[in-house]
N, CA, C and O atoms as a CHARMM CRD file, in Angstrom:
* protein
*
  348
    1    1 MET  N     -1.68800 -10.56200 -17.51500 PROA 1      0.00000
    2    1 MET  CA    -1.08000 -11.31900 -18.93200 PROA 1      0.00000
    3    1 MET  C     -2.09800 -12.29700 -19.27400 PROA 1      0.00000
    4    1 MET  O     -2.92300 -12.81800 -18.52300 PROA 1      0.00000
    5    2 THR  N     -1.89100 -12.49600 -20.70300 PROA 2      0.00000
    6    2 THR  CA    -2.94200 -13.33900 -21.71200 PROA 2      0.00000
    7    2 THR  C     -2.30200 -14.75800 -21.46000 PROA 2      0.00000
    8    2 THR  O     -1.09600 -14.91900 -21.27500 PROA 2      0.00000
    9    3 VAL  N     -3.31500 -15.85300 -21.47500 PROA 3      0.00000
   10    3 VAL  CA    -2.87400 -17.01000 -21.72800 PROA 3      0.00000
   11    3 VAL  C     -1.95500 -17.48300 -22.94600 PROA 3      0.00000
   12    3 VAL  O     -2.32200 -17.32900 -24.11000 PROA 3      0.00000
   13    4 GLY  N     -0.74100 -18.06800 -22.60200 PROA 4      0.00000
   14    4 GLY  CA    -0.25500 -18.32200 -24.11100 PROA 4      0.00000
   15    4 GLY  C      1.06400 -17.10600 -23.96000 PROA 4      0.00000
   16    4 GLY  O      2.10600 -17.48800 -24.49300 PROA 4      0.00000
   17    5 MET  N      1.12400 -15.90300 -23.39600 PROA 5      0.00000
   18    5 MET  CA     1.83300 -15.23300 -23.39800 PROA 5      0.00000
   19    5 MET  C      3.27900 -15.35900 -22.89500 PROA 5      0.00000
   20    5 MET  O      3.58200 -15.26900 -21.70500 PROA 5      0.00000
   21    6 SER  N      4.17600 -15.58200 -23.93100 PROA 6      0.00000
   22    6 SER  CA     5.71400 -15.99900 -23.22500 PROA 6      0.00000
   23    6 SER  C      6.29700 -14.62500 -23.34400 PROA 6      0.00000
   24    6 SER  O      5.99900 -13.73100 -24.13600 PROA 6      0.00000
   25    7 LEU  N      7.30800 -14.64800 -22.26300 PROA 7      0.00000
   26    7 LEU  CA     8.36700 -13.70800 -22.18800 PROA 7      0.00000
   27    7 LEU  C      9.51500 -13.90500 -21.85400 PROA 7      0.00000
   28    7 LEU  O      9.78100 -14.59900 -20.87200 PROA 7      0.00000
   29    8 SER  N     10.55500 -13.25400 -22.70600 PROA 8      0.00000
   30    8 SER  CA    11.83400 -13.57100 -22.84100 PROA 8      0.00000
   31    8 SER  C     12.74100 -13.26600 -21.13300 PROA 8      0.00000
   32    8 SER  O     12.21500 -12.69800 -20.17600 PROA 8      0.00000
   33    9 ASP  N     13.80400 -13.68500 -21.15700 PROA 9      0.00000
   34    9 ASP  CA    14.16200 -13.77800 -19.73300 PROA 9      0.00000
   35    9 ASP  C     14.56600 -12.05800 -19.58800 PROA 9      0.00000
   36    9 ASP  O     14.45000 -11.52200 -18.48600 PROA 9      0.00000
   37   10 ARG  N     15.02300 -11.29800 -20.74300 PROA 10     0.00000
   38   10 ARG  CA    15.28200  -9.57900 -20.41300 PROA 10     0.00000
   39   10 ARG  C     14.03500  -9.20300 -19.96600 PROA 10     0.00000
   40   10 ARG  O     13.92300  -8.69200 -18.85100 PROA 10     0.00000
   41   11 GLN  N     13.08500  -9.38400 -20.67700 PROA 11     0.00000
   42   11 GLN  CA    11.59000  -9.10800 -20.17700 PROA 11     0.00000
   43   11 GLN  C     11.54400  -8.77200 -18.73600 PROA 11     0.00000
   44   11 GLN  O     11.63300  -7.80500 -17.97900 PROA 11     0.00000
   45   12 GLY  N     11.32000 -10.32200 -18.73500 PROA 12     0.00000
   46   12 GLY  CA    11.04800 -10.72800 -16.92900 PROA 12     0.00000
   47   12 GLY  C     12.17400 -10.16800 -15.77500 PROA 12     0.00000
   48   12 GLY  O     11.99500  -9.88900 -14.58900 PROA 12     0.00000
   49   13 LYS  N     13.30700 -10.12400 -16.54400 PROA 13     0.00000
   50   13 LYS  CA    14.00100  -9.31600 -15.65700 PROA 13     0.00000
   51   13 LYS  C     13.59500  -7.57000 -15.59700 PROA 13     0.00000
   52   13 LYS  O     13.73500  -6.95400 -14.54000 PROA 13     0.00000
   53   14 TRP  N     13.23000  -7.08300 -16.49800 PROA 14     0.00000
   54   14 TRP  CA    12.82800  -5.76300 -16.38400 PROA 14     0.00000
   55   14 TRP  C     11.49600  -5.78400 -15.57000 PROA 14     0.00000
   56   14 TRP  O     11.49200  -5.03900 -14.59000 PROA 14     0.00000
   57   15 LEU  N     10.24900  -6.58200 -15.82900 PROA 15     0.00000
   58   15 LEU  CA     9.19100  -6.29500 -15.03300 PROA 15     0.00000
   59   15 LEU  C      9.26300  -6.38400 -13.64600 PROA 15     0.00000
   60   15 LEU  O      8.65100  -5.70400 -12.82200 PROA 15     0.00000
   61   16 GLY  N     10.30600  -7.55600 -13.39900 PROA 16     0.00000
   62   16 GLY  CA    10.69100  -7.55000 -12.15500 PROA 16     0.00000
   63   16 GLY  C     11.03000  -6.13800 -11.19500 PROA 16     0.00000
   64   16 GLY  O     10.53600  -5.78600 -10.12400 PROA 16     0.00000
   65   17 LEU  N     12.22100  -5.41500 -12.16600 PROA 17     0.00000
   66   17 LEU  CA    12.53300  -4.61700 -11.50700 PROA 17     0.00000
   67   17 LEU  C     11.59400  -3.59600 -11.73800 PROA 17     0.00000
   68   17 LEU  O     11.46400  -2.78000 -10.82600 PROA 17     0.00000
   69   18 LEU  N     10.79800  -3.43000 -12.91600 PROA 18     0.00000
   70   18 LEU  CA     9.97800  -2.05300 -12.40300 PROA 18     0.00000
   71   18 LEU  C      8.40700  -2.54500 -11.74100 PROA 18     0.00000
   72   18 LEU  O      7.45600  -1.76900 -11.83200 PROA 18     0.00000
   73   19 ALA  N      8.26200  -3.84500 -11.10700 PROA 19     0.00000
   74   19 ALA  CA     7.28300  -3.90100 -10.28700 PROA 19     0.00000
   75   19 ALA  C      8.09400  -3.82000  -9.16300 PROA 19     0.00000
   76   19 ALA  O      7.41300  -4.26000  -8.23600 PROA 19     0.00000
   77   20 THR  N      9.02400  -3.53900  -8.81500 PROA 20     0.00000
   78   20 THR  CA     9.71100  -3.15000  -7.48200 PROA 20     0.00000
   79   20 THR  C      9.82600  -1.79400  -7.31500 PROA 20     0.00000
   80   20 THR  O      9.93400  -1.30300  -6.19100 PROA 20     0.00000
   81   21 VAL  N      9.80800  -0.84700  -8.77000 PROA 21     0.00000
   82   21 VAL  CA     9.94500   0.36300  -8.20600 PROA 21     0.00000
   83   21 VAL  C      8.34000   0.72400  -8.32900 PROA 21     0.00000
   84   21 VAL  O      8.28300   1.68500  -7.56200 PROA 21     0.00000
   85   22 VAL  N      7.50000   0.60600  -8.64400 PROA 22     0.00000
   86   22 VAL  CA     6.24700   0.52100  -8.40100 PROA 22     0.00000
   87   22 VAL  C      5.65000   0.37200  -7.27000 PROA 22     0.00000
   88   22 VAL  O      4.69300   1.05000  -6.89600 PROA 22     0.00000
   89   23 LEU  N      6.32100  -0.76800  -6.48700 PROA 23     0.00000
   90   23 LEU  CA     5.85700  -1.05500  -5.11900 PROA 23     0.00000
   91   23 LEU  C      6.46300  -0.37100  -4.22800 PROA 23     0.00000
   92   23 LEU  O      5.85500  -0.08600  -3.19600 PROA 23     0.00000
   93   24 ILE  N      8.08000   0.13500  -4.46200 PROA 24     0.00000
   94   24 ILE  CA     8.62200   0.90300  -3.65700 PROA 24     0.00000
   95   24 ILE  C      8.05900   2.53700  -3.64100 PROA 24     0.00000
   96   24 ILE  O      8.06900   3.17000  -2.58500 PROA 24     0.00000
   97   25 SER  N      7.65200   3.04100  -4.70700 PROA 25     0.00000
   98   25 SER  CA     6.90500   4.37400  -5.00100 PROA 25     0.00000
   99   25 SER  C      5.87300   4.49000  -4.27100 PROA 25     0.00000
  100   25 SER  O      5.81100   5.50400  -3.57600 PROA 25     0.00000
  101   26 ALA  N      4.71500   3.46000  -4.20300 PROA 26     0.00000
  102   26 ALA  CA     3.78900   3.53300  -3.66200 PROA 26     0.00000
  103   26 ALA  C      3.91400   3.65400  -2.20200 PROA 26     0.00000
  104   26 ALA  O      3.29600   4.56000  -1.64200 PROA 26     0.00000
  105   27 LEU  N      4.57000   2.92800  -1.59200 PROA 27     0.00000
  106   27 LEU  CA     4.88600   2.56800  -0.31100 PROA 27     0.00000
  107   27 LEU  C      5.58500   3.77500   0.29800 PROA 27     0.00000
  108   27 LEU  O      5.63200   4.02200   1.50300 PROA 27     0.00000
  109   28 VAL  N      6.23800   4.65400  -0.89400 PROA 28     0.00000
  110   28 VAL  CA     6.94500   6.02200  -0.16900 PROA 28     0.00000
  111   28 VAL  C      5.95900   6.97900  -0.28400 PROA 28     0.00000
  112   28 VAL  O      5.89000   7.74500   0.67700 PROA 28     0.00000
  113   29 SER  N      5.18200   7.15600  -1.17900 PROA 29     0.00000
  114   29 SER  CA     4.00900   7.88400  -1.61700 PROA 29     0.00000
  115   29 SER  C      3.19600   8.07200  -0.07500 PROA 29     0.00000
  116   29 SER  O      3.10700   9.18700   0.43800 PROA 29     0.00000
  117   30 VAL  N      2.56800   6.71100   0.64200 PROA 30     0.00000
  118   30 VAL  CA     1.67400   6.62000   1.44400 PROA 30     0.00000
  119   30 VAL  C      2.36000   6.78200   2.55000 PROA 30     0.00000
  120   30 VAL  O      1.90000   7.65500   3.28600 PROA 30     0.00000
  121   31 TYR  N      3.39800   6.18900   2.95800 PROA 31     0.00000
  122   31 TYR  CA     4.21600   5.99800   4.19700 PROA 31     0.00000
  123   31 TYR  C      5.11500   7.14900   4.35000 PROA 31     0.00000
  124   31 TYR  O      4.86200   7.81500   5.35300 PROA 31     0.00000
  125   32 VAL  N      6.08600   7.56500   3.64000 PROA 32     0.00000
  126   32 VAL  CA     6.98700   8.56500   3.99600 PROA 32     0.00000
  127   32 VAL  C      6.86600   9.86600   3.97500 PROA 32     0.00000
  128   32 VAL  O      7.12200  10.69200   4.85000 PROA 32     0.00000
  129   33 VAL  N      6.18200  10.07800   2.20300 PROA 33     0.00000
  130   33 VAL  CA     6.20300  11.70300   1.98700 PROA 33     0.00000
  131   33 VAL  C      4.85800  12.30300   2.70300 PROA 33     0.00000
  132   33 VAL  O      3.79700  11.93500   2.19800 PROA 33     0.00000
  133   34 PRO  N      4.80000  13.04300   3.64200 PROA 34     0.00000
  134   34 PRO  CA     3.67600  13.63500   4.06400 PROA 34     0.00000
  135   34 PRO  C      2.87200  14.59000   3.21000 PROA 34     0.00000
  136   34 PRO  O      3.27600  15.22500   2.23500 PROA 34     0.00000
  137   35 SER  N      1.51800  14.57900   3.81000 PROA 35     0.00000
  138   35 SER  CA     0.76300  15.15600   2.52600 PROA 35     0.00000
  139   35 SER  C      0.87200  16.61300   2.96700 PROA 35     0.00000
  140   35 SER  O      1.53700  16.78400   3.98800 PROA 35     0.00000
  141   36 GLY  N      0.35500  17.67500   2.40300 PROA 36     0.00000
  142   36 GLY  CA     0.74400  18.88200   2.67400 PROA 36     0.00000
  143   36 GLY  C      1.27700  20.05900   1.49300 PROA 36     0.00000
  144   36 GLY  O      2.00800  19.84400   0.52500 PROA 36     0.00000
  145   37 ASP  N      0.68100  21.30500   1.90100 PROA 37     0.00000
  146   37 ASP  CA     1.45400  22.08300   0.73900 PROA 37     0.00000
  147   37 ASP  C      3.01200  22.11900   0.44200 PROA 37     0.00000
  148   37 ASP  O      3.53700  22.17300  -0.67000 PROA 37     0.00000
  149   38 ALA  N      3.64700  22.07500   1.69900 PROA 38     0.00000
  150   38 ALA  CA     5.19400  22.07900   1.59200 PROA 38     0.00000
  151   38 ALA  C      5.47800  20.74800   0.90800 PROA 38     0.00000
  152   38 ALA  O      6.63600  20.62600   0.50800 PROA 38     0.00000
  153   39 TRP  N      4.67200  19.75000   0.69900 PROA 39     0.00000
  154   39 TRP  CA     5.62000  18.36800  -0.10900 PROA 39     0.00000
  155   39 TRP  C      4.86900  18.03100  -1.21400 PROA 39     0.00000
  156   39 TRP  O      4.88800  16.87000  -1.62400 PROA 39     0.00000
  157   40 ARG  N      3.99200  19.16800  -1.93400 PROA 40     0.00000
  158   40 ARG  CA     3.18200  18.63100  -3.01700 PROA 40     0.00000
  159   40 ARG  C      4.21400  18.59800  -4.41400 PROA 40     0.00000
  160   40 ARG  O      3.85800  18.09500  -5.48000 PROA 40     0.00000
  161   41 TRP  N      5.21200  19.07300  -4.24200 PROA 41     0.00000
  162   41 TRP  CA     6.18200  18.79400  -5.23300 PROA 41     0.00000
  163   41 TRP  C      6.73700  17.39200  -5.57000 PROA 41     0.00000
  164   41 TRP  O      6.78700  16.72600  -6.60500 PROA 41     0.00000
  165   42 VAL  N      7.25800  17.14500  -3.89200 PROA 42     0.00000
  166   42 VAL  CA     7.83600  15.81900  -3.75100 PROA 42     0.00000
  167   42 VAL  C      6.73700  14.58900  -4.26200 PROA 42     0.00000
  168   42 VAL  O      7.06100  13.51000  -4.75700 PROA 42     0.00000
  169   43 ASN  N      5.29800  15.09800  -3.98300 PROA 43     0.00000
  170   43 ASN  CA     4.15500  13.98800  -4.12000 PROA 43     0.00000
  171   43 ASN  C      4.01800  13.90400  -5.54300 PROA 43     0.00000
  172   43 ASN  O      3.75000  12.85400  -6.12700 PROA 43     0.00000
  173   44 PHE  N      4.26500  15.39900  -6.29600 PROA 44     0.00000
  174   44 PHE  CA     4.08600  14.78900  -7.51300 PROA 44     0.00000
  175   44 PHE  C      4.95400  14.03800  -8.26400 PROA 44     0.00000
  176   44 PHE  O      4.69600  13.20200  -9.12900 PROA 44     0.00000
  177   45 ALA  N      6.37500  14.55400  -7.70300 PROA 45     0.00000
  178   45 ALA  CA     7.25600  13.53100  -8.38500 PROA 45     0.00000
  179   45 ALA  C      7.48900  12.20500  -8.14700 PROA 45     0.00000
  180   45 ALA  O      8.12000  11.52200  -8.95500 PROA 45     0.00000
  181   46 VAL  N      7.03000  11.74900  -7.08400 PROA 46     0.00000
  182   46 VAL  CA     6.85900  10.36700  -6.45500 PROA 46     0.00000
  183   46 VAL  C      5.50800   9.83800  -7.46100 PROA 46     0.00000
  184   46 VAL  O      5.74300   8.93900  -8.26800 PROA 46     0.00000
  185   47 ASP  N      4.41600  10.29300  -7.40100 PROA 47     0.00000
  186   47 ASP  CA     2.99600   9.76400  -8.20900 PROA 47     0.00000
  187   47 ASP  C      3.88800   9.65500  -9.97300 PROA 47     0.00000
  188   47 ASP  O      3.95700   8.56100 -10.53400 PROA 47     0.00000
  189   48 LEU  N      4.48100  10.92400 -10.61900 PROA 48     0.00000
  190   48 LEU  CA     5.08900  10.42900 -11.91700 PROA 48     0.00000
  191   48 LEU  C      6.14100   9.19500 -12.28500 PROA 48     0.00000
  192   48 LEU  O      6.37300   8.64100 -13.35900 PROA 48     0.00000
  193   49 VAL  N      6.78900   8.95200 -10.68600 PROA 49     0.00000
  194   49 VAL  CA     7.68600   7.55500 -11.00300 PROA 49     0.00000
  195   49 VAL  C      7.04100   6.48300 -10.90700 PROA 49     0.00000
  196   49 VAL  O      7.59100   5.44600 -11.27900 PROA 49     0.00000
  197   50 THR  N      5.73800   6.45100 -10.39700 PROA 50     0.00000
  198   50 THR  CA     4.58400   5.51700  -9.94800 PROA 50     0.00000
  199   50 THR  C      4.11700   5.21700 -11.46500 PROA 50     0.00000
  200   50 THR  O      4.31000   4.09200 -11.92800 PROA 50     0.00000
  201   51 LEU  N      3.47900   6.26300 -12.26300 PROA 51     0.00000
  202   51 LEU  CA     2.93000   6.45500 -13.32400 PROA 51     0.00000
  203   51 LEU  C      4.07800   5.89100 -14.52800 PROA 51     0.00000
  204   51 LEU  O      4.01600   4.88300 -15.23200 PROA 51     0.00000
  205   52 ALA  N      4.94800   6.77300 -14.46900 PROA 52     0.00000
  206   52 ALA  CA     5.94300   6.19100 -15.44000 PROA 52     0.00000
  207   52 ALA  C      6.52600   4.51100 -15.34300 PROA 52     0.00000
  208   52 ALA  O      6.64600   3.77000 -16.31900 PROA 52     0.00000
  209   53 ALA  N      6.81200   4.18200 -14.05400 PROA 53     0.00000
  210   53 ALA  CA     7.05800   2.68000 -13.82400 PROA 53     0.00000
  211   53 ALA  C      5.75500   1.86700 -14.46600 PROA 53     0.00000
  212   53 ALA  O      6.01400   0.89600 -15.17700 PROA 53     0.00000
  213   54 SER  N      4.51100   2.18900 -14.26700 PROA 54     0.00000
  214   54 SER  CA     3.10100   0.99200 -14.35100 PROA 54     0.00000
  215   54 SER  C      3.18200   1.20200 -15.64500 PROA 54     0.00000
  216   54 SER  O      3.11200   0.12400 -16.23700 PROA 54     0.00000
  217   55 PHE  N      3.34900   2.50200 -16.67500 PROA 55     0.00000
  218   55 PHE  CA     3.26800   2.66200 -17.87900 PROA 55     0.00000
  219   55 PHE  C      4.47700   1.71100 -18.68400 PROA 55     0.00000
  220   55 PHE  O      4.29900   1.14900 -19.76500 PROA 55     0.00000
  221   56 THR  N      5.66700   1.68400 -17.92400 PROA 56     0.00000
  222   56 THR  CA     6.87400   1.00900 -18.89300 PROA 56     0.00000
  223   56 THR  C      6.61200  -0.62600 -18.74400 PROA 56     0.00000
  224   56 THR  O      6.98700  -1.49900 -19.52700 PROA 56     0.00000
  225   57 ILE  N      5.79200  -0.80200 -17.39800 PROA 57     0.00000
  226   57 ILE  CA     5.51100  -2.26700 -17.39600 PROA 57     0.00000
  227   57 ILE  C      4.81400  -2.69100 -18.73700 PROA 57     0.00000
  228   57 ILE  O      5.20600  -3.61700 -19.44700 PROA 57     0.00000
  229   58 ALA  N      3.53400  -1.74700 -19.03500 PROA 58     0.00000
  230   58 ALA  CA     2.61100  -2.36900 -19.96900 PROA 58     0.00000
  231   58 ALA  C      3.26300  -1.86300 -21.41300 PROA 58     0.00000
  232   58 ALA  O      2.76600  -2.39300 -22.40700 PROA 58     0.00000
  233   59 ALA  N      4.20100  -1.00600 -21.60800 PROA 59     0.00000
  234   59 ALA  CA     5.04900  -0.95000 -23.11000 PROA 59     0.00000
  235   59 ALA  C      5.88800  -2.38800 -23.01200 PROA 59     0.00000
  236   59 ALA  O      5.86700  -3.11900 -24.00300 PROA 59     0.00000
  237   60 VAL  N      6.58100  -2.77400 -21.89500 PROA 60     0.00000
  238   60 VAL  CA     7.62000  -4.20900 -22.01200 PROA 60     0.00000
  239   60 VAL  C      6.77800  -5.44600 -22.78500 PROA 60     0.00000
  240   60 VAL  O      7.05800  -6.16600 -23.74400 PROA 60     0.00000
  241   61 VAL  N      5.70300  -5.34700 -21.96700 PROA 61     0.00000
  242   61 VAL  CA     4.48400  -6.39400 -22.19700 PROA 61     0.00000
  243   61 VAL  C      3.96600  -6.34400 -23.59300 PROA 61     0.00000
  244   61 VAL  O      3.53900  -7.34600 -24.16700 PROA 61     0.00000
  245   62 SER  N      4.00900  -5.24000 -24.09000 PROA 62     0.00000
  246   62 SER  CA     3.29400  -4.79300 -25.31200 PROA 62     0.00000
  247   62 SER  C      4.15100  -4.66900 -26.45600 PROA 62     0.00000
  248   62 SER  O      5.12900  -3.92500 -26.39400 PROA 62     0.00000
  249   63 PRO  N      3.87000  -5.35900 -27.55400 PROA 63     0.00000
  250   63 PRO  CA     5.39100  -5.27900 -28.88500 PROA 63     0.00000
  251   63 PRO  C      4.41400  -4.17500 -29.91800 PROA 63     0.00000
  252   63 PRO  O      4.57400  -4.23700 -31.13700 PROA 63     0.00000
  253   64 HSD  N      3.62200  -3.39400 -29.44300 PROA 64     0.00000
  254   64 HSD  CA     2.97600  -2.61500 -30.46800 PROA 64     0.00000
  255   64 HSD  C      3.35800  -1.14400 -30.36900 PROA 64     0.00000
  256   64 HSD  O      3.00800  -0.54300 -29.35300 PROA 64     0.00000
  257   65 ARG  N      3.99000  -0.54500 -31.24800 PROA 65     0.00000
  258   65 ARG  CA     4.35200   0.91600 -31.29700 PROA 65     0.00000
  259   65 ARG  C      3.13900   1.78300 -30.99400 PROA 65     0.00000
  260   65 ARG  O      3.42400   2.82100 -30.39700 PROA 65     0.00000
  261   66 TRP  N      1.80500   1.58900 -31.27900 PROA 66     0.00000
  262   66 TRP  CA     0.83400   2.43500 -30.91200 PROA 66     0.00000
  263   66 TRP  C      0.41900   2.50800 -29.78000 PROA 66     0.00000
  264   66 TRP  O     -0.18000   3.52000 -29.41500 PROA 66     0.00000
  265   67 VAL  N      0.66600   1.29600 -28.81800 PROA 67     0.00000
  266   67 VAL  CA     0.40300   1.32400 -27.27700 PROA 67     0.00000
  267   67 VAL  C      1.60200   1.99700 -26.75500 PROA 67     0.00000
  268   67 VAL  O      1.41000   2.49500 -25.64600 PROA 67     0.00000
  269   68 HSD  N      2.75200   2.15000 -27.22300 PROA 68     0.00000
  270   68 HSD  CA     3.72700   2.92800 -26.32700 PROA 68     0.00000
  271   68 HSD  C      3.19200   4.50200 -26.83200 PROA 68     0.00000
  272   68 HSD  O      2.75600   5.25700 -25.96300 PROA 68     0.00000
  273   69 VAL  N      3.22900   4.81400 -27.81900 PROA 69     0.00000
  274   69 VAL  CA     2.70000   6.42200 -28.24100 PROA 69     0.00000
  275   69 VAL  C      1.34900   6.61000 -26.99600 PROA 69     0.00000
  276   69 VAL  O      1.27100   7.49500 -26.14400 PROA 69     0.00000
  277   70 GLY  N      0.71600   5.86500 -27.15800 PROA 70     0.00000
  278   70 GLY  CA    -0.79600   6.08800 -26.52800 PROA 70     0.00000
  279   70 GLY  C     -0.35800   6.25700 -24.57000 PROA 70     0.00000
  280   70 GLY  O     -0.94000   6.82400 -23.64600 PROA 70     0.00000
  281   71 LEU  N      0.52200   5.70100 -24.62700 PROA 71     0.00000
  282   71 LEU  CA     0.62900   5.68300 -23.03200 PROA 71     0.00000
  283   71 LEU  C      1.63900   7.03100 -22.44100 PROA 71     0.00000
  284   71 LEU  O      1.57800   7.67700 -21.39400 PROA 71     0.00000
  285   72 VAL  N      2.61400   7.11500 -23.68100 PROA 72     0.00000
  286   72 VAL  CA     3.38700   8.52600 -23.69400 PROA 72     0.00000
  287   72 VAL  C      2.36500   9.60600 -23.16400 PROA 72     0.00000
  288   72 VAL  O      2.34900  10.17000 -22.07000 PROA 72     0.00000
  289   73 ILE  N      1.40800   9.75500 -24.38400 PROA 73     0.00000
  290   73 ILE  CA     0.48600  10.71200 -24.47900 PROA 73     0.00000
  291   73 ILE  C     -0.57200  10.66500 -23.06600 PROA 73     0.00000
  292   73 ILE  O     -1.15900  11.61300 -22.54400 PROA 73     0.00000
  293   74 VAL  N     -0.57400   9.16500 -22.65700 PROA 74     0.00000
  294   74 VAL  CA    -1.80800   9.25300 -21.47000 PROA 74     0.00000
  295   74 VAL  C     -0.70400  10.07500 -20.22900 PROA 74     0.00000
  296   74 VAL  O     -1.07900  11.07900 -19.62300 PROA 74     0.00000
  297   75 TRP  N      0.59400   9.47200 -20.02700 PROA 75     0.00000
  298   75 TRP  CA     1.44600  10.11000 -19.13200 PROA 75     0.00000
  299   75 TRP  C      1.65300  11.68100 -18.97600 PROA 75     0.00000
  300   75 TRP  O      1.54900  12.30000 -17.91700 PROA 75     0.00000
  301   76 VAL  N      1.90900  12.11700 -20.00200 PROA 76     0.00000
  302   76 VAL  CA     1.76000  13.48600 -20.26200 PROA 76     0.00000
  303   76 VAL  C      0.57300  14.18900 -19.67900 PROA 76     0.00000
  304   76 VAL  O      0.76600  15.12400 -18.90200 PROA 76     0.00000
  305   77 ALA  N     -0.79900  13.76300 -20.03200 PROA 77     0.00000
  306   77 ALA  CA    -1.85500  14.30100 -19.73200 PROA 77     0.00000
  307   77 ALA  C     -2.14600  14.21500 -18.31000 PROA 77     0.00000
  308   77 ALA  O     -2.67400  15.12600 -17.67300 PROA 77     0.00000
  309   78 LEU  N     -1.78300  13.08500 -17.82800 PROA 78     0.00000
  310   78 LEU  CA    -1.98600  12.91300 -16.08800 PROA 78     0.00000
  311   78 LEU  C     -0.78400  13.77200 -15.34000 PROA 78     0.00000
  312   78 LEU  O     -0.75800  14.11300 -14.15800 PROA 78     0.00000
  313   79 ALA  N     -0.05400  13.96000 -16.10200 PROA 79     0.00000
  314   79 ALA  CA     1.12000  14.65700 -15.35700 PROA 79     0.00000
  315   79 ALA  C      0.68900  16.16900 -15.29500 PROA 79     0.00000
  316   79 ALA  O      0.91600  16.76300 -14.24200 PROA 79     0.00000
  317   80 LEU  N     -0.06400  17.01100 -16.59100 PROA 80     0.00000
  318   80 LEU  CA    -0.22100  18.21400 -16.44500 PROA 80     0.00000
  319   80 LEU  C     -1.82200  18.21000 -15.78500 PROA 80     0.00000
  320   80 LEU  O     -2.30500  19.31600 -15.54000 PROA 80     0.00000
  321   81 PHE  N     -2.53000  17.15600 -15.53700 PROA 81     0.00000
  322   81 PHE  CA    -3.67200  17.26500 -14.50100 PROA 81     0.00000
  323   81 PHE  C     -3.27300  17.19000 -13.73400 PROA 81     0.00000
  324   81 PHE  O     -3.78900  18.16200 -13.18400 PROA 81     0.00000
  325   82 ILE  N     -2.29100  16.56100 -12.63000 PROA 82     0.00000
  326   82 ILE  CA    -1.83500  16.23700 -11.45100 PROA 82     0.00000
  327   82 ILE  C     -0.90800  17.01600 -11.28300 PROA 82     0.00000
  328   82 ILE  O     -0.01700  16.43400 -10.66400 PROA 82     0.00000
  329   83 TRP  N     -0.54400  18.44900 -11.60600 PROA 83     0.00000
  330   83 TRP  CA     0.07700  19.02100 -11.47900 PROA 83     0.00000
  331   83 TRP  C      0.07600  20.07000 -10.58400 PROA 83     0.00000
  332   83 TRP  O     -0.75800  20.97300 -10.65300 PROA 83     0.00000
  333   84 PRO  N      1.02100  20.02000  -9.67700 PROA 84     0.00000
  334   84 PRO  CA     0.59000  21.27600  -8.50300 PROA 84     0.00000
  335   84 PRO  C      0.15700  22.28900  -8.43300 PROA 84     0.00000
  336   84 PRO  O      0.80900  22.84000  -9.32000 PROA 84     0.00000
  337   85 ARG  N     -0.57200  23.13800  -7.99200 PROA 85     0.00000
  338   85 ARG  CA    -1.02400  24.43200  -8.21800 PROA 85     0.00000
  339   85 ARG  C     -0.52100  25.27900  -7.34100 PROA 85     0.00000
  340   85 ARG  O     -0.26500  24.72200  -6.27300 PROA 85     0.00000
  341   86 PRO  N     -0.26100  26.48600  -7.37000 PROA 86     0.00000
  342   86 PRO  CA    -0.00900  27.47300  -6.55100 PROA 86     0.00000
  343   86 PRO  C     -1.08100  27.76100  -5.95400 PROA 86     0.00000
  344   86 PRO  O     -2.21000  27.68600  -6.43800 PROA 86     0.00000
  345   87 LEU  N     -0.66900  28.24800  -4.42900 PROA 87     0.00000
  346   87 LEU  CA    -1.59200  28.55000  -3.61000 PROA 87     0.00000
  347   87 LEU  C     -2.06800  29.76400  -3.66100 PROA 87     0.00000
  348   87 LEU  O     -2.96300  30.10900  -2.89000 PROA 87     0.00000
């Protein structure tokens, strides 16, 4: 965050919730979901949840609409890039 930036109570609650979601999904990705072909869709879903929560944090902090549109475009591009490939 930049110096002088103030967040409302509502934004602060959302940031806390989203940071918790990012932390939990990262821990689930590392410690709970095994790697391997049988689990590739679960890994994909957990990665998308982590990305979505991270990008939503950026959207909550930024008031500009172009940031929101850019984050959606990047999220879709990354989702297509990490899409599980058939064996």
